[in-house]
Amino acid sequence: MLEFRNVTVAVAGKAVVDSVDLTVGSGELHVLMGPNGSGKSSLLAAAMGLAPYKVTQGDIVFDGQSVLGLSTDERARLGLGLAFQHPPALEGISYRAFARAIGAEDALEGEAGALDLSAFGDRDLNVGFSGGETKRSEVLKLILQRPRMLMFDEPESGVDLEHVAVVGRAVQRAITTPDSEGRPRAGLVITHTGLILDHVDTAHGHIMTDGRLVHSGDARELFRHIQSHGYRAPAA
């Protein structure tokens, strides 16, 4: 569903992602791990066409179509979606108004309840939220947008242990639920803590360091390797 084909991404002329090849198939959930500054968030931002990230080499293909010539909103309308690591606060825009604007008001109550955000419907998005509330709020926002390809940037970081399970179940449910046309979805999750792996079903893991994808394998085995040996690639 989403392909990064030999992708290099630059910011202000400096490469922050270098020659990455990664394919996420329909119905699959992939987990991307790596140290801070390794290019993980930059890769997802490039997929969404966000400034100042510029693809200087390769191609990003969604559902068989290159998205490099498309604006961010055009990519979103095609079905790409991103839950940000540090989402902004949007004063004057309540969750209920946001859901109504994107035609998802019917889903707000159920999805908010599943993320323990039932009381937040009339609050402005992320205004006065704690760190954990903001992360759950961002997951809710992406789910309400109903993209086919869901990308999550550290969705469980800063979330208390009780709500990590809530976030994980929401991510799993969103990816395994077909879209309105009955088509499968897919997902790509960045994680530092690895805690979300206890609550999602995935066999696809990747390690990224210094802007390069250095190893791919079973997600849980890779996380155990990282816990013992750091982010260097396992021996062949």
PDB file of C-alpha atoms in Angstrom, residues 98-193:
ATOM      1  CA  PHE A  98     -13.708  18.891  14.083  1.00  0.00           C
ATOM      2  CA  ALA A  99     -15.593  15.597  13.775  1.00  0.00           C
ATOM      3  CA  ARG A 100     -18.582  17.393  12.223  1.00  0.00           C
ATOM      4  CA  ALA A 101     -16.357  19.166   9.690  1.00  0.00           C
ATOM      5  CA  ILE A 102     -14.860  15.903   8.405  1.00  0.00           C
ATOM      6  CA  GLY A 103     -18.130  13.951   8.461  1.00  0.00           C
ATOM      7  CA  ALA A 104     -17.163  11.747  11.398  1.00  0.00           C
ATOM      8  CA  GLU A 105     -19.530  12.989  14.108  1.00  0.00           C
ATOM      9  CA  ASP A 106     -21.301   9.623  14.128  1.00  0.00           C
ATOM     10  CA  ALA A 107     -18.049   7.925  15.164  1.00  0.00           C
ATOM     11  CA  LEU A 108     -16.918  10.471  17.770  1.00  0.00           C
ATOM     12  CA  GLU A 109     -18.695   9.087  20.829  1.00  0.00           C
ATOM     13  CA  GLY A 110     -17.608   5.479  20.319  1.00  0.00           C
ATOM     14  CA  GLU A 111     -14.013   6.210  19.368  1.00  0.00           C
ATOM     15  CA  ALA A 112     -13.572   8.811  22.120  1.00  0.00           C
ATOM     16  CA  GLY A 113     -14.967   6.359  24.667  1.00  0.00           C
ATOM     17  CA  ALA A 114     -12.544   3.658  23.526  1.00  0.00           C
ATOM     18  CA  LEU A 115      -9.646   6.049  24.169  1.00  0.00           C
ATOM     19  CA  ASP A 116     -11.010   7.233  27.525  1.00  0.00           C
ATOM     20  CA  LEU A 117     -11.764  10.665  26.064  1.00  0.00           C
ATOM     21  CA  SER A 118     -15.558  10.706  26.393  1.00  0.00           C
ATOM     22  CA  ALA A 119     -15.523  13.961  28.363  1.00  0.00           C
ATOM     23  CA  PHE A 120     -13.413  15.793  25.760  1.00  0.00           C
ATOM     24  CA  GLY A 121     -15.973  16.250  22.967  1.00  0.00           C
ATOM     25  CA  ASP A 122     -16.586  19.931  23.660  1.00  0.00           C
ATOM     26  CA  ARG A 123     -13.010  20.824  24.560  1.00  0.00           C
ATOM     27  CA  ASP A 124     -10.679  22.493  22.085  1.00  0.00           C
ATOM     28  CA  LEU A 125      -8.213  20.111  20.482  1.00  0.00           C
ATOM     29  CA  ASN A 126      -5.193  19.599  22.758  1.00  0.00           C
ATOM     30  CA  VAL A 127      -5.749  22.862  24.640  1.00  0.00           C
ATOM     31  CA  GLY A 128      -4.802  22.302  28.277  1.00  0.00           C
ATOM     32  CA  PHE A 129      -4.329  18.572  27.745  1.00  0.00           C
ATOM     33  CA  SER A 130      -1.689  16.593  29.628  1.00  0.00           C
ATOM     34  CA  GLY A 131       1.008  14.847  27.582  1.00  0.00           C
ATOM     35  CA  GLY A 132      -0.784  11.523  27.711  1.00  0.00           C
ATOM     36  CA  GLU A 133      -4.143  13.086  26.884  1.00  0.00           C
ATOM     37  CA  THR A 134      -2.596  14.826  23.888  1.00  0.00           C
ATOM     38  CA  LYS A 135      -1.220  11.532  22.567  1.00  0.00           C
ATOM     39  CA  ARG A 136      -4.583   9.779  22.934  1.00  0.00           C
ATOM     40  CA  SER A 137      -6.269  12.808  21.386  1.00  0.00           C
ATOM     41  CA  GLU A 138      -3.969  12.625  18.372  1.00  0.00           C
ATOM     42  CA  VAL A 139      -4.736   8.928  17.895  1.00  0.00           C
ATOM     43  CA  LEU A 140      -8.446   9.760  18.058  1.00  0.00           C
ATOM     44  CA  LYS A 141      -8.053  12.558  15.508  1.00  0.00           C
ATOM     45  CA  LEU A 142      -6.360  10.253  13.019  1.00  0.00           C
ATOM     46  CA  ILE A 143      -8.939   7.494  13.495  1.00  0.00           C
ATOM     47  CA  LEU A 144     -11.765   9.970  12.873  1.00  0.00           C
ATOM     48  CA  GLN A 145     -10.100  10.985   9.599  1.00  0.00           C
ATOM     49  CA  ARG A 146     -10.444   7.345   8.453  1.00  0.00           C
ATOM     50  CA  PRO A 147      -7.303   7.096   6.285  1.00  0.00           C
ATOM     51  CA  ARG A 148      -6.356   3.833   4.583  1.00  0.00           C
ATOM     52  CA  MET A 149      -2.696   4.197   5.526  1.00  0.00           C
ATOM     53  CA  LEU A 150      -2.270   5.186   9.181  1.00  0.00           C
ATOM     54  CA  MET A 151       1.100   6.468  10.357  1.00  0.00           C
ATOM     55  CA  PHE A 152       1.696   6.985  14.080  1.00  0.00           C
ATOM     56  CA  ASP A 153       4.736   8.842  15.446  1.00  0.00           C
ATOM     57  CA  GLU A 154       5.377   7.495  18.968  1.00  0.00           C
ATOM     58  CA  PRO A 155       1.694   7.109  19.920  1.00  0.00           C
ATOM     59  CA  GLU A 156       2.471   5.608  23.348  1.00  0.00           C
ATOM     60  CA  SER A 157       5.322   7.932  24.364  1.00  0.00           C
ATOM     61  CA  GLY A 158       4.400   9.836  27.530  1.00  0.00           C
ATOM     62  CA  VAL A 159       1.247   7.756  28.023  1.00  0.00           C
ATOM     63  CA  ASP A 160       0.726   6.093  31.406  1.00  0.00           C
ATOM     64  CA  LEU A 161       0.890   2.295  31.454  1.00  0.00           C
ATOM     65  CA  GLU A 162      -2.868   1.827  31.814  1.00  0.00           C
ATOM     66  CA  HIS A 163      -3.536   3.904  28.715  1.00  0.00           C
ATOM     67  CA  VAL A 164      -0.760   2.329  26.616  1.00  0.00           C
ATOM     68  CA  ALA A 165      -3.064  -0.679  26.309  1.00  0.00           C
ATOM     69  CA  VAL A 166      -5.933   1.624  25.324  1.00  0.00           C
ATOM     70  CA  VAL A 167      -3.803   3.275  22.630  1.00  0.00           C
ATOM     71  CA  GLY A 168      -2.506  -0.065  21.356  1.00  0.00           C
ATOM     72  CA  ARG A 169      -5.976  -1.529  21.053  1.00  0.00           C
ATOM     73  CA  ALA A 170      -7.180   1.585  19.211  1.00  0.00           C
ATOM     74  CA  VAL A 171      -4.276   1.372  16.752  1.00  0.00           C
ATOM     75  CA  GLN A 172      -4.876  -2.339  16.195  1.00  0.00           C
ATOM     76  CA  ARG A 173      -8.605  -1.861  15.678  1.00  0.00           C
ATOM     77  CA  ALA A 174      -8.104   1.020  13.241  1.00  0.00           C
ATOM     78  CA  ILE A 175      -5.686  -0.937  11.081  1.00  0.00           C
ATOM     79  CA  THR A 176      -7.711  -4.161  11.013  1.00  0.00           C
ATOM     80  CA  THR A 177     -11.064  -2.488  10.289  1.00  0.00           C
ATOM     81  CA  PRO A 178     -11.716  -2.150   6.519  1.00  0.00           C
ATOM     82  CA  ASP A 179     -12.485   1.289   5.153  1.00  0.00           C
ATOM     83  CA  SER A 180     -15.943   2.425   4.032  1.00  0.00           C
ATOM     84  CA  GLU A 181     -15.444   0.675   0.689  1.00  0.00           C
ATOM     85  CA  GLY A 182     -14.392  -2.598   2.308  1.00  0.00           C
ATOM     86  CA  ARG A 183     -10.712  -2.175   1.433  1.00  0.00           C
ATOM     87  CA  PRO A 184      -7.984  -3.208   3.904  1.00  0.00           C
ATOM     88  CA  ARG A 185      -5.955  -0.637   5.775  1.00  0.00           C
ATOM     89  CA  ALA A 186      -2.306  -0.667   6.801  1.00  0.00           C
ATOM     90  CA  GLY A 187      -0.130   1.020   9.405  1.00  0.00           C
ATOM     91  CA  LEU A 188       3.370   2.244  10.212  1.00  0.00           C
ATOM     92  CA  VAL A 189       4.225   2.995  13.843  1.00  0.00           C
ATOM     93  CA  ILE A 190       7.328   4.664  15.272  1.00  0.00           C
ATOM     94  CA  THR A 191       8.096   3.528  18.810  1.00  0.00           C
ATOM     95  CA  HIS A 192      10.891   4.167  21.305  1.00  0.00           C
ATOM     96  CA  THR A 193       9.458   2.394  24.338  1.00  0.00           C
TER      97      THR A 193
END
